Amino acid sequence: MPAAANPVHVTVTGAAGQIGYALLFRIASGQLLGPDTPVHLHLLEVPQALKAAEGTAMELDDCAFPLLAGVDIHDDATAAFAGANVALLVGARPRTAGMERGDLLSANGGIFGPQGAAINAGAADDVRVLVVGNPANTNAYIAQQHAPDVPADRFTAMTRLDHNRALAQVAARTGSSVDDIARLAIWGNHSATQYPDLSHATIAGRPALEVIDDEGWVHETFIPTVAKRGAAIIEARGASSAASAANAAIDHVHTWVHGTPAGDWTSAGVVSDGSYGVPAGLVASFPVTATGGAFTIVPGLELDAFSRARIDASVAELVEEREAVRALGLV
Ligand code: NAD
Ligand code: LMR
């Protein structure tokens, strides 16, 4: 059956890159927005990658996805974001071995101001933006700062990959299913300073820290494994994570649109409202619920001294990145 009228317009930047290749087919098959929602894809690439994007579009055609209403390819951000309901900002250089994600700020930061301005100029009123390109939190901050007419809470950064990594580590350690684990949280920056927090988490309803019963494992293995997983993937694959990143982007938007399960939350980089002492305006990861198409920071969690110190350290890094982009004239 052909896709119905009024598809959702989804713009993907960096469409010819490795995450783009792992992402587009899943969007077109209905995994981003659900099995009843047709999508029209808009692929944004730099001019030298347009031919590769055309090849990907040919393959999308060849899948004959019933939900795919159309594919357009652009090298102009204003055209690519015109009418966008969902914008996935993936296009940016990945780091290579030995770099921290923040080292990409000067290489990639300049991409996100013009793209934020293009979203401001022409995206649909309900646009929802996920920034994947690194350093994701600060790139989302840059884009949001260039889109004064778009509600700030429509700009988000991806820490769902960190959240999923943390779920997988806890499941493996405890022999439980990821489905049994709830209320795990990633706080702060999508960087090595992030704080994967098990202090409120449960496994099949029991406190996770009680089930694990090994503070040394939590501090010395779990937290660094999750926080440095991106570097470990680069070391092993010789390229940064792609399929798992695309999967997390799908999860992030699907949750944003369809909501979190009762009694659970997820993690997302959202514009801080000052909660938990995180300066308002920074894009920081928090535990969030989603209802009615909006994320809400989980309120009122008690933070012990260890958690407080870890969150403060990661937020301090975000403040430094904000100062750096100000100094570079990017905001
Ligand atoms: P890649 O090099 O394979 O692809 C990037 C693509 O972006 C390229 O095709 C390039 O031509 C394109 N591009 C560059 N500038 C652009 C612009 N101004 N407009 C449109 N397209 C542009 O990289 P990748 O592996 O797909 O990774 C993309 C980004 O995602 C990297 O910055 C990487 O570090 C980041 N990443 C983030 C997470 C996360 O959890 N937040 C996870 C994995 C990767
Ligand atoms: C990841 O977490 O895998 C990505 O952000 C890529 C990287 O540079 O670590």
PDB file of C-alpha atoms and ligand atoms in Angstrom, residues 19 93-96 99-101 104 132-134 136 158 161-162 165 190-191 194 226-234 239-242 244-245, ligand 2:
ATOM      1  CA  ILE A  19      25.566   6.492  11.367  1.00  0.00           C
ATOM      2  CA  ARG A  93      33.455  14.666  12.113  1.00  0.00           C
ATOM      3  CA  PRO A  94      33.949  11.718  14.494  1.00  0.00           C
ATOM      4  CA  ARG A  95      36.958  11.616  16.811  1.00  0.00           C
ATOM      5  CA  THR A  96      39.781   9.195  16.229  1.00  0.00           C
ATOM      6  CA  MET A  99      41.035  12.327  21.076  1.00  0.00           C
ATOM      7  CA  GLU A 100      38.372  13.338  23.601  1.00  0.00           C
ATOM      8  CA  ARG A 101      34.987  14.331  22.152  1.00  0.00           C
ATOM      9  CA  LEU A 104      36.019  18.210  18.137  1.00  0.00           C
ATOM     10  CA  VAL A 132      24.169  13.297  17.706  1.00  0.00           C
ATOM     11  CA  GLY A 133      27.308  14.912  16.223  1.00  0.00           C
ATOM     12  CA  ASN A 134      30.002  15.430  18.851  1.00  0.00           C
ATOM     13  CA  ALA A 136      26.735  16.541  21.208  1.00  0.00           C
ATOM     14  CA  MET A 158      21.965  12.162  22.640  1.00  0.00           C
ATOM     15  CA  LEU A 161      23.629   5.444  23.875  1.00  0.00           C
ATOM     16  CA  ASP A 162      25.302   5.877  27.271  1.00  0.00           C
ATOM     17  CA  ARG A 165      25.425   0.908  27.455  1.00  0.00           C
ATOM     18  CA  HIS A 190      28.277  12.855  26.729  1.00  0.00           C
ATOM     19  CA  SER A 191      31.966  12.579  27.544  1.00  0.00           C
ATOM     20  CA  GLN A 194      29.482  11.677  32.463  1.00  0.00           C
ATOM     21  CA  VAL A 226      30.230   3.186  30.376  1.00  0.00           C
ATOM     22  CA  ALA A 227      31.956   6.577  30.298  1.00  0.00           C
ATOM     23  CA  LYS A 228      34.828   5.342  28.119  1.00  0.00           C
ATOM     24  CA  ARG A 229      32.891   2.918  25.937  1.00  0.00           C
ATOM     25  CA  GLY A 230      33.022   5.213  22.907  1.00  0.00           C
ATOM     26  CA  ALA A 231      36.835   5.168  23.007  1.00  0.00           C
ATOM     27  CA  ALA A 232      36.858   1.381  23.493  1.00  0.00           C
ATOM     28  CA  ILE A 233      34.690   0.963  20.379  1.00  0.00           C
ATOM     29  CA  ILE A 234      37.010   3.221  18.375  1.00  0.00           C
ATOM     30  CA  ALA A 239      35.876   3.700  13.709  1.00  0.00           C
ATOM     31  CA  SER A 240      33.404   5.216  16.109  1.00  0.00           C
ATOM     32  CA  SER A 241      30.176   3.471  17.048  1.00  0.00           C
ATOM     33  CA  ALA A 242      27.588   3.586  14.300  1.00  0.00           C
ATOM     34  CA  SER A 244      24.518   1.347  18.298  1.00  0.00           C
ATOM     35  CA  ALA A 245      24.483   5.141  17.886  1.00  0.00           C
TER      36      ALA A 245
HETATM   37  C1  LMR B   2      30.295   7.186  21.239  1.00  0.00           C
HETATM   38  O1  LMR B   2      30.005   7.391  22.416  1.00  0.00           O
HETATM   39  O2  LMR B   2      30.464   6.028  20.784  1.00  0.00           O
HETATM   40  C2  LMR B   2      30.434   8.350  20.304  1.00  0.00           C
HETATM   41  O3  LMR B   2      30.221   9.555  20.985  1.00  0.00           O
HETATM   42  C3  LMR B   2      31.694   8.330  19.539  1.00  0.00           C
HETATM   43  C4  LMR B   2      32.888   8.720  20.395  1.00  0.00           C
HETATM   44  O4  LMR B   2      33.674   9.555  19.946  1.00  0.00           O
HETATM   45  O5  LMR B   2      33.007   8.200  21.491  1.00  0.00           O
END
